[in-house]
PDB file of C-alpha atoms in Angstrom:
ATOM      1  CA  PHE A 808      -0.523  28.793 -12.903  1.00 38.00           C
ATOM      2  CA  ALA A 809      -0.535  25.886 -10.447  1.00 46.00           C
ATOM      3  CA  LYS A 810      -3.710  27.108  -8.711  1.00 48.00           C
ATOM      4  CA  LYS A 811      -5.456  27.683 -12.022  1.00 45.00           C
ATOM      5  CA  GLN A 812      -4.362  24.285 -13.305  1.00 46.00           C
ATOM      6  CA  GLN A 813      -5.688  22.538 -10.207  1.00 46.00           C
ATOM      7  CA  SER A 814      -9.069  24.240 -10.445  1.00 48.00           C
ATOM      8  CA  ASP A 815      -9.433  23.571 -14.188  1.00 61.00           C
ATOM      9  CA  THR A 816      -8.180  19.973 -14.274  1.00 68.00           C
ATOM     10  CA  PRO A 817     -10.128  16.998 -12.897  1.00 83.00           C
ATOM     11  CA  ASP A 818      -8.562  14.973 -10.131  1.00 90.00           C
ATOM     12  CA  LEU A 819      -7.583  11.672 -11.764  1.00 92.00           C
ATOM     13  CA  GLU A 820      -7.032   9.724  -8.564  1.00 91.00           C
ATOM     14  CA  PRO A 821     -10.634   8.376  -8.409  1.00 93.00           C
ATOM     15  CA  VAL A 822     -10.052   6.884 -11.871  1.00 93.00           C
ATOM     16  CA  VAL A 823      -7.002   5.048 -10.537  1.00 91.00           C
ATOM     17  CA  HIS A 824      -8.967   3.755  -7.547  1.00 93.00           C
ATOM     18  CA  PHE A 825     -11.743   2.558  -9.874  1.00 95.00           C
ATOM     19  CA  GLY A 826      -9.219   0.709 -12.014  1.00 94.00           C
ATOM     20  CA  ASP A 827      -7.536  -0.826  -8.970  1.00 94.00           C
ATOM     21  CA  ASN A 828     -10.869  -2.068  -7.626  1.00 95.00           C
ATOM     22  CA  ALA A 829     -11.742  -3.564 -11.019  1.00 96.00           C
ATOM     23  CA  LEU A 830      -8.394  -5.365 -11.112  1.00 94.00           C
ATOM     24  CA  HIS A 831      -8.925  -6.667  -7.578  1.00 94.00           C
ATOM     25  CA  LEU A 832     -12.318  -8.112  -8.518  1.00 96.00           C
ATOM     26  CA  THR A 833     -11.030  -9.613 -11.771  1.00 95.00           C
ATOM     27  CA  ASN A 834      -8.088 -11.190  -9.982  1.00 93.00           C
ATOM     28  CA  LYS A 835     -10.362 -12.673  -7.354  1.00 92.00           C
ATOM     29  CA  LEU A 836     -12.756 -14.202  -9.888  1.00 93.00           C
ATOM     30  CA  LEU A 837     -10.596 -14.912 -12.944  1.00 91.00           C
ATOM     31  CA  GLY A 838      -7.036 -14.097 -11.962  1.00 86.00           C
ATOM     32  CA  SER A 839      -5.542 -17.450 -12.939  1.00 84.00           C
ATOM     33  CA  LEU A 840      -6.959 -17.044 -16.453  1.00 89.00           C
ATOM     34  CA  ALA A 841      -7.156 -13.319 -17.096  1.00 91.00           C
ATOM     35  CA  PHE A 842      -3.612 -12.537 -16.018  1.00 92.00           C
ATOM     36  CA  LYS A 843      -1.803 -15.758 -16.850  1.00 89.00           C
ATOM     37  CA  TYR A 844       1.310 -15.143 -18.914  1.00 89.00           C
ATOM     38  CA  GLY A 845       4.357 -17.340 -19.423  1.00 89.00           C
ATOM     39  CA  ILE A 846       7.769 -15.678 -19.457  1.00 94.00           C
ATOM     40  CA  PRO A 847       9.753 -16.618 -22.590  1.00 94.00           C
ATOM     41  CA  ASP A 848      12.850 -18.732 -22.053  1.00 93.00           C
ATOM     42  CA  LYS A 849      16.370 -17.286 -22.047  1.00 94.00           C
ATOM     43  CA  ILE A 850      15.488 -13.652 -21.404  1.00 96.00           C
ATOM     44  CA  GLY A 851      16.376 -13.665 -17.719  1.00 96.00           C
ATOM     45  CA  VAL A 852      19.096 -11.473 -16.264  1.00 96.00           C
ATOM     46  CA  THR A 853      21.254 -11.747 -13.151  1.00 96.00           C
ATOM     47  CA  LEU A 854      22.169  -8.719 -11.076  1.00 93.00           C
ATOM     48  CA  PHE A 855      24.599  -9.501  -8.277  1.00 92.00           C
ATOM     49  CA  ASP A 856      23.065 -12.661  -6.774  1.00 90.00           C
ATOM     50  CA  LEU A 857      19.498 -11.882  -7.845  1.00 95.00           C
ATOM     51  CA  TYR A 858      17.988 -13.637 -10.849  1.00 96.00           C
ATOM     52  CA  PHE A 859      15.169 -11.869 -12.702  1.00 97.00           C
ATOM     53  CA  PRO A 860      13.473 -14.304 -15.141  1.00 96.00           C
ATOM     54  CA  SER A 861      12.423 -11.292 -17.211  1.00 96.00           C
ATOM     55  CA  PRO A 862      14.277  -7.976 -17.614  1.00 95.00           C
ATOM     56  CA  LEU A 863      10.908  -6.199 -17.335  1.00 94.00           C
ATOM     57  CA  ILE A 864      10.390  -5.110 -13.738  1.00 93.00           C
ATOM     58  CA  PHE A 865       8.379  -2.420 -11.980  1.00 90.00           C
ATOM     59  CA  ALA A 866       9.877   0.198  -9.686  1.00 87.00           C
ATOM     60  CA  ALA A 867       8.488   2.580  -7.063  1.00 80.00           C
ATOM     61  CA  PHE A 868       5.168   0.787  -7.387  1.00 80.00           C
ATOM     62  CA  LYS A 869       2.331   0.586  -4.877  1.00 82.00           C
ATOM     63  CA  ASP A 870       2.214  -1.392  -1.643  1.00 83.00           C
ATOM     64  CA  ASP A 871      -0.923  -3.163  -2.884  1.00 90.00           C
ATOM     65  CA  MET A 872      -0.183  -6.887  -2.659  1.00 91.00           C
ATOM     66  CA  THR A 873      -2.993  -7.830  -5.040  1.00 92.00           C
ATOM     67  CA  LEU A 874      -1.671  -5.550  -7.780  1.00 92.00           C
ATOM     68  CA  PHE A 875       1.806  -6.984  -7.222  1.00 91.00           C
ATOM     69  CA  ASP A 876       0.330 -10.457  -7.652  1.00 92.00           C
ATOM     70  CA  ILE A 877      -1.331  -9.408 -10.925  1.00 93.00           C
ATOM     71  CA  TRP A 878       1.823  -7.900 -12.435  1.00 92.00           C
ATOM     72  CA  LEU A 879       3.864 -10.945 -11.500  1.00 93.00           C
ATOM     73  CA  LYS A 880       1.240 -13.174 -13.139  1.00 93.00           C
ATOM     74  CA  LEU A 881       1.583 -11.003 -16.252  1.00 93.00           C
ATOM     75  CA  GLY A 882       5.272 -11.850 -16.433  1.00 94.00           C
ATOM     76  CA  MET A 883       7.195  -9.160 -14.609  1.00 95.00           C
ATOM     77  CA  GLY A 884      10.644 -10.344 -13.565  1.00 96.00           C
ATOM     78  CA  GLY A 885      10.340  -8.694 -10.150  1.00 95.00           C
ATOM     79  CA  GLY A 886       9.754  -5.254  -8.732  1.00 93.00           C
ATOM     80  CA  THR A 887      10.001  -2.771  -5.918  1.00 94.00           C
ATOM     81  CA  PHE A 888       7.291  -1.755  -3.507  1.00 92.00           C
ATOM     82  CA  LYS A 889       6.453   1.895  -3.052  1.00 91.00           C
ATOM     83  CA  THR A 890       8.690   3.548  -0.481  1.00 92.00           C
ATOM     84  CA  VAL A 891       7.530   2.741   3.032  1.00 94.00           C
ATOM     85  CA  THR A 892       7.847   5.105   6.001  1.00 93.00           C
ATOM     86  CA  GLU A 893       7.807   4.365   9.704  1.00 94.00           C
ATOM     87  CA  GLU A 894       4.377   5.831  10.487  1.00 93.00           C
ATOM     88  CA  PRO A 895       1.206   5.968   8.356  1.00 93.00           C
ATOM     89  CA  ARG A 896       1.007   8.930   5.974  1.00 90.00           C
ATOM     90  CA  ASP A 897      -1.940  10.528   4.188  1.00 90.00           C
ATOM     91  CA  GLY A 898       0.293  12.050   1.537  1.00 86.00           C
ATOM     92  CA  ASN A 899      -0.283  15.357  -0.213  1.00 87.00           C
ATOM     93  CA  PRO A 900      -3.731  16.978  -0.376  1.00 89.00           C
ATOM     94  CA  THR A 901      -5.786  16.354  -3.502  1.00 88.00           C
ATOM     95  CA  PRO A 902      -5.772  16.912  -6.396  1.00 90.00           C
ATOM     96  CA  ARG A 903      -2.400  15.220  -6.704  1.00 89.00           C
ATOM     97  CA  LEU A 904      -2.847  13.243  -9.918  1.00 90.00           C
ATOM     98  CA  ILE A 905      -3.634  15.614 -12.752  1.00 91.00           C
ATOM     99  CA  GLU A 906      -3.077  16.092 -16.469  1.00 90.00           C
ATOM    100  CA  VAL A 907      -1.318  19.307 -17.429  1.00 89.00           C
ATOM    101  CA  THR A 908      -0.585  21.100 -20.681  1.00 88.00           C
ATOM    102  CA  GLN A 909       2.648  22.993 -21.105  1.00 87.00           C
ATOM    103  CA  ASN A 910       3.675  24.633 -24.382  1.00 90.00           C
ATOM    104  CA  GLY A 911       0.927  22.769 -26.185  1.00 90.00           C
ATOM    105  CA  LYS A 912       2.073  19.370 -24.941  1.00 92.00           C
ATOM    106  CA  LYS A 913       0.190  17.225 -22.461  1.00 90.00           C
ATOM    107  CA  GLY A 914       1.822  15.668 -19.445  1.00 89.00           C
ATOM    108  CA  PHE A 915       0.972  14.050 -16.159  1.00 86.00           C
ATOM    109  CA  ILE A 916       1.807  15.152 -12.634  1.00 86.00           C
ATOM    110  CA  ASN A 917       2.032  12.470  -9.952  1.00 85.00           C
ATOM    111  CA  ALA A 918       2.488  14.095  -6.544  1.00 85.00           C
ATOM    112  CA  LEU A 919       0.901  11.584  -4.177  1.00 87.00           C
ATOM    113  CA  GLY A 920       3.318  12.396  -1.389  1.00 84.00           C
ATOM    114  CA  LEU A 921       4.044   8.841  -0.186  1.00 85.00           C
ATOM    115  CA  PRO A 922       0.665   7.877   1.262  1.00 88.00           C
ATOM    116  CA  GLY A 923       0.950   4.585   3.094  1.00 90.00           C
ATOM    117  CA  LYS A 924       0.068   2.547   6.142  1.00 92.00           C
ATOM    118  CA  GLY A 925       3.552   2.505   7.691  1.00 94.00           C
ATOM    119  CA  ILE A 926       6.103  -0.275   8.104  1.00 96.00           C
ATOM    120  CA  ASP A 927       4.150  -2.334  10.667  1.00 97.00           C
ATOM    121  CA  ALA A 928       1.066  -2.618   8.455  1.00 96.00           C
ATOM    122  CA  PHE A 929       3.287  -3.198   5.423  1.00 94.00           C
ATOM    123  CA  ILE A 930       5.038  -6.164   7.052  1.00 95.00           C
ATOM    124  CA  LEU A 931       1.690  -7.605   8.154  1.00 95.00           C
ATOM    125  CA  ALA A 932       0.301  -7.360   4.607  1.00 94.00           C
ATOM    126  CA  LEU A 933       3.498  -8.841   3.170  1.00 92.00           C
ATOM    127  CA  SER A 934       3.286 -11.790   5.572  1.00 92.00           C
ATOM    128  CA  LYS A 935      -0.233 -12.570   4.326  1.00 92.00           C
ATOM    129  CA  SER A 936       0.539 -12.120   0.630  1.00 91.00           C
ATOM    130  CA  LYS A 937       1.671 -14.627  -1.993  1.00 88.00           C
ATOM    131  CA  VAL A 938       4.066 -12.383  -3.906  1.00 90.00           C
ATOM    132  CA  TYR A 939       7.045 -14.583  -3.070  1.00 89.00           C
ATOM    133  CA  GLN A 940       5.413 -17.702  -4.453  1.00 90.00           C
ATOM    134  CA  PHE A 941       6.704 -16.530  -7.842  1.00 93.00           C
ATOM    135  CA  ASN A 942      10.305 -16.785  -6.607  1.00 94.00           C
ATOM    136  CA  ARG A 943      11.211 -13.420  -8.124  1.00 95.00           C
ATOM    137  CA  PRO A 944      13.208 -10.631  -6.465  1.00 95.00           C
ATOM    138  CA  ILE A 945      11.041  -8.109  -4.632  1.00 94.00           C
ATOM    139  CA  GLY A 946      12.531  -4.874  -3.313  1.00 94.00           C
ATOM    140  CA  ILE A 947      11.611  -3.025  -0.145  1.00 95.00           C
ATOM    141  CA  SER A 948      12.119   0.711  -0.522  1.00 94.00           C
ATOM    142  CA  ILE A 949      12.929   2.627   2.663  1.00 93.00           C
ATOM    143  CA  GLY A 950      12.382   6.355   3.139  1.00 90.00           C
ATOM    144  CA  GLY A 951      12.339   8.729   6.061  1.00 86.00           C
ATOM    145  CA  LYS A 952      12.912  12.174   7.461  1.00 84.00           C
ATOM    146  CA  ASP A 953      16.249  11.327   9.097  1.00 85.00           C
ATOM    147  CA  GLU A 954      18.762   8.551   9.643  1.00 87.00           C
ATOM    148  CA  GLU A 955      16.989   7.262  12.737  1.00 91.00           C
ATOM    149  CA  GLU A 956      13.773   6.679  10.825  1.00 91.00           C
ATOM    150  CA  PHE A 957      15.682   4.961   8.015  1.00 92.00           C
ATOM    151  CA  LYS A 958      17.295   2.649  10.565  1.00 94.00           C
ATOM    152  CA  ALA A 959      14.030   1.907  12.383  1.00 96.00           C
ATOM    153  CA  ILE A 960      12.268   0.962   9.143  1.00 96.00           C
ATOM    154  CA  PHE A 961      15.166  -1.157   7.964  1.00 96.00           C
ATOM    155  CA  LEU A 962      15.419  -3.065  11.240  1.00 97.00           C
ATOM    156  CA  LYS A 963      11.715  -3.951  11.170  1.00 97.00           C
ATOM    157  CA  ALA A 964      11.898  -5.013   7.531  1.00 96.00           C
ATOM    158  CA  HIS A 965      15.078  -6.973   8.189  1.00 96.00           C
ATOM    159  CA  ALA A 966      13.548  -8.789  11.157  1.00 96.00           C
ATOM    160  CA  TYR A 967      10.844 -10.165   8.874  1.00 95.00           C
ATOM    161  CA  MET A 968      12.933 -10.799   5.757  1.00 94.00           C
ATOM    162  CA  SER A 969      15.782 -12.502   7.611  1.00 92.00           C
ATOM    163  CA  ALA A 970      13.237 -14.931   9.023  1.00 93.00           C
ATOM    164  CA  HIS A 971      12.293 -15.882   5.457  1.00 91.00           C
ATOM    165  CA  PRO A 972      15.640 -16.384   3.666  1.00 86.00           C
ATOM    166  CA  GLU A 973      13.921 -18.449   0.984  1.00 88.00           C
ATOM    167  CA  ASN A 974      12.397 -15.267  -0.421  1.00 90.00           C
ATOM    168  CA  PRO A 975      14.603 -13.432  -2.969  1.00 94.00           C
ATOM    169  CA  TYR A 976      14.637  -9.779  -1.950  1.00 95.00           C
ATOM    170  CA  PHE A 977      16.661  -6.606  -1.905  1.00 95.00           C
ATOM    171  CA  TYR A 978      16.541  -3.197  -0.260  1.00 96.00           C
ATOM    172  CA  GLU A 979      16.297   0.260  -1.768  1.00 94.00           C
ATOM    173  CA  LEU A 980      17.475   3.274   0.187  1.00 92.00           C
ATOM    174  CA  ASN A 981      15.379   6.203  -1.066  1.00 89.00           C
ATOM    175  CA  ILE A 982      17.378   9.348  -0.306  1.00 86.00           C
ATOM    176  CA  SER A 983      15.890  11.468  -3.082  1.00 81.00           C
ATOM    177  CA  CYS A 984      12.260  11.856  -2.021  1.00 75.00           C
ATOM    178  CA  PRO A 985      11.004  15.459  -1.717  1.00 70.00           C
ATOM    179  CA  ASN A 986       7.774  14.321  -0.045  1.00 64.00           C
ATOM    180  CA  VAL A 987       9.174  13.841   3.450  1.00 64.00           C
ATOM    181  CA  MET A 988      10.738  16.602   5.504  1.00 61.00           C
ATOM    182  CA  HIS A 989      14.515  16.509   5.024  1.00 55.00           C
ATOM    183  CA  GLY A 990      14.026  13.473   2.764  1.00 57.00           C
ATOM    184  CA  ARG A 991      16.748  14.670   0.425  1.00 58.00           C
ATOM    185  CA  ASP A 992      19.208  15.718   3.108  1.00 64.00           C
ATOM    186  CA  LEU A 993      21.231  12.542   2.772  1.00 69.00           C
ATOM    187  CA  LEU A 994      21.953  13.504  -0.828  1.00 70.00           C
ATOM    188  CA  LYS A 995      23.973  16.388   0.528  1.00 73.00           C
ATOM    189  CA  GLU A 996      25.862  14.229   3.027  1.00 77.00           C
ATOM    190  CA  PRO A 997      27.742  11.394   1.292  1.00 81.00           C
ATOM    191  CA  ASP A 998      29.390  10.397   4.569  1.00 85.00           C
ATOM    192  CA  ALA A 999      25.966   9.961   6.179  1.00 84.00           C
ATOM    193  CA  VAL A1000      24.888   7.765   3.251  1.00 86.00           C
ATOM    194  CA  LYS A1001      28.019   5.693   3.694  1.00 88.00           C
ATOM    195  CA  GLN A1002      27.327   5.295   7.402  1.00 90.00           C
ATOM    196  CA  MET A1003      23.757   4.237   6.677  1.00 90.00           C
ATOM    197  CA  LEU A1004      24.905   1.677   4.123  1.00 93.00           C
ATOM    198  CA  ASN A1005      27.508   0.354   6.542  1.00 95.00           C
ATOM    199  CA  PHE A1006      24.800   0.036   9.200  1.00 96.00           C
ATOM    200  CA  MET A1007      22.577  -1.946   6.844  1.00 96.00           C
ATOM    201  CA  ARG A1008      25.471  -4.089   5.634  1.00 96.00           C
ATOM    202  CA  SER A1009      26.363  -4.969   9.227  1.00 96.00           C
ATOM    203  CA  HIS A1010      22.942  -6.615   9.506  1.00 96.00           C
ATOM    204  CA  THR A1011      22.354  -8.128   6.071  1.00 95.00           C
ATOM    205  CA  LYS A1012      24.088  -9.542   3.009  1.00 94.00           C
ATOM    206  CA  ALA A1013      21.107  -8.688   0.803  1.00 95.00           C
ATOM    207  CA  VAL A1014      21.549  -6.461  -2.231  1.00 96.00           C
ATOM    208  CA  ILE A1015      21.159  -2.772  -1.344  1.00 96.00           C
ATOM    209  CA  GLY A1016      20.375  -0.127  -3.960  1.00 92.00           C
ATOM    210  CA  VAL A1017      20.385   3.634  -3.507  1.00 90.00           C
ATOM    211  CA  LYS A1018      17.702   5.719  -5.189  1.00 87.00           C
ATOM    212  CA  LEU A1019      19.153   9.039  -6.310  1.00 81.00           C
ATOM    213  CA  SER A1020      17.478  12.092  -7.766  1.00 75.00           C
ATOM    214  CA  PRO A1021      17.754  12.445 -11.573  1.00 73.00           C
ATOM    215  CA  ASP A1022      19.087  15.989 -11.076  1.00 68.00           C
ATOM    216  CA  GLN A1023      21.786  14.871  -8.635  1.00 65.00           C
ATOM    217  CA  LYS A1024      25.351  15.183  -9.865  1.00 64.00           C
ATOM    218  CA  ILE A1025      27.092  11.822  -9.710  1.00 53.00           C
ATOM    219  CA  GLY A1026      30.257  13.217  -8.222  1.00 50.00           C
ATOM    220  CA  ARG A1027      28.472  14.660  -5.227  1.00 47.00           C
ATOM    221  CA  ALA A1028      26.577  11.454  -4.612  1.00 43.00           C
ATOM    222  CA  HIS A1029      29.642   9.207  -4.795  1.00 45.00           C
ATOM    223  CA  VAL A1030      30.186   7.178  -1.635  1.00 43.00           C
TER     224      VAL A1030
END
């Protein structure tokens, strides 16, 4: 079924790229007008020591700084970058964004496979961006194939973020991703998750979230 579905269904990723490019151009020419939106008063929420001026946020989003800028202009209270890995990744082979029909109902499969430029390029792009000019919490999501990669990514991210304490930020530990080899292994090892969190906490006081799989039993994931 999967092979037949792939051959019969158009790859939708070029449509996404077209839309992204159109948004980039619009933001460059008319961004301050086209995407200007004021957040209503008294709808903000506080989570730990992070204040989100709007409860509407985006999660597991791209690492495209321009698109982040657009969504923040539109009134998002904050958001989380797409999970970053240590080295650049091409992701899964195409087609990886397709529409499917199951039992007469249409759905959408997103299986990009964590394409990205790696933590070094991510930090460079972040340093040149203006996403923190909005003074809204921005999360850095960390993913890897093993604990050592998690630690290496975190340390590089922490080196940059700790040098800019004026920027509200938090970390996300993505231990539920099936797109990296052994990416879900930490789900099976609560003690390893605890050790990783203790390692991060020994370096930072920033808020740390853990991204779990929706099919993970809470009891097994308790640390």
